[in-house]
Amino acid sequence: MPAAMGEFELIQRYFTRPTPKAVLGVGDDCALLQPGAGMQMAISTDMLVAGRHFFPDVDPRTLGHKALAVNLSDLAACGARPLAFTLALALPEAHADWLQPFSEGLLALADAHSCELVGGDTTQGPLNICITVFGEVPAGPLGGTGTQALLRSGACPGDDIYVSGTLGDARLALEALQGNIALPADTLQAARRRLEQPTPRIALGLALRGIASAAADVSDGLLGDLGHILERSRTGATVDTSIAIQLIAAYAYLTGADGPFDAKTSATTALQCVLSGGDDYELVFTAAPSSRAAVQAASIASATPVTRIGQIESAPGLRLVDGHGAPVSNTFASFDHFGQQICSAPN
Ligand code: ADP
Ligand code: MG
């Protein structure tokens, strides 16, 4: 890495930390992890590319947070407990005024989840952040799926569909930052926090083990990610849009007297953001109706609100209905990385 700071000095200064849980952390050719007795490793990788997943001039502290958050969100969706992660970083230049806040944002979230940075790779190049997280889940009893991890494939007809937290505000912030919609300062600030500093739902994922029949995290939009559950579970579903539309935190503003649009456009915008916005990092999960009390208990235990938005059905396909059960046409395609550019900035 030809820059003011050498590669090894950079790694030493910003990315080398005590790793009490790992057998071996940064500094050797491999890191060594020891999963607990009866535990399986849950592993997931996510890459963040400048201009595609974030604006190149985004605050490095929030970028550090988000890069790990999107990975922890995958562990949450599996009901896995975070153990460690690796960081592969391509940087145009090694500048302390970027690396310091980036590593602080990254490591603050890592500390909050006792997830240790155990290795990685560092190279000069266009800004690109690739993290692999390692978590653990208990193995399952013989004869079942072989794991207690929450899978996408376990939804059954009759199961309730839930989502955690709020949905759609990250997309609203993105539209505002791209100049497509004007938001009041406080609404924009709150929405922007959701876009730049998502909260991985680790505690909820852990609390849902043994309760949820299927789960996924909402990264590419609710309909798309619920669609993955339906596909893997070979089921269909109905979602009540009159409930879903209220999941956007900016709902009151969007649909209020001071809102930016007429009533119909406001409702369409809110629903579009909720159903296909993406970048939410909430959990969508299913559970049997007999587990409603257990789901509520998991929600309370993890201090994470959950909302029941629909039902799994045997008929394939995803149907949207209004509050009276009448069909709503489904024109809300999920965000597709190859079909649409998320940032207007050049790569
Ligand atoms: P190697 O050439 O054997 O792959 P490197 O010289 O690239 O190893 O890295 C030296 C050590 O620093 C390794 O333990 C590696 O895992 C770690 N490392 C490199 N980059 C990072 C990073 N960005 N964050 C954390 N650890 C890193
Ligand atoms: Mg290397």
mmCIF file of N, CA, C and O and ligand atoms in Angstrom, residues 7 120-122, ligand 2:
data_model
loop_
_atom_site.group_PDB
_atom_site.id
_atom_site.type_symbol
_atom_site.label_atom_id
_atom_site.label_comp_id
_atom_site.label_asym_id
_atom_site.label_seq_id
_atom_site.Cartn_x
_atom_site.Cartn_y
_atom_site.Cartn_z
ATOM 1 N N GLU A 7 1.406 -0.484 5.018
ATOM 2 C CA GLU A 7 0.308 -1.428 5.210
ATOM 3 C C GLU A 7 0.296 -2.006 6.623
ATOM 4 O O GLU A 7 -0.733 -2.072 7.283
ATOM 5 N N GLY A 120 -7.857 -10.074 8.098
ATOM 6 C CA GLY A 120 -8.351 -9.402 6.916
ATOM 7 C C GLY A 120 -7.280 -9.257 5.863
ATOM 8 O O GLY A 120 -6.308 -10.007 5.851
ATOM 9 N N ASP A 121 -7.486 -8.279 5.004
ATOM 10 C CA ASP A 121 -6.507 -7.989 3.976
ATOM 11 C C ASP A 121 -6.624 -6.500 3.665
ATOM 12 O O ASP A 121 -7.722 -5.934 3.754
ATOM 13 N N THR A 122 -5.520 -5.877 3.331
ATOM 14 C CA THR A 122 -5.510 -4.447 3.074
ATOM 15 C C THR A 122 -4.740 -4.193 1.793
ATOM 16 O O THR A 122 -3.634 -4.701 1.633
HETATM 17 MG MG MG B 2 -2.672 -10.430 2.644
#
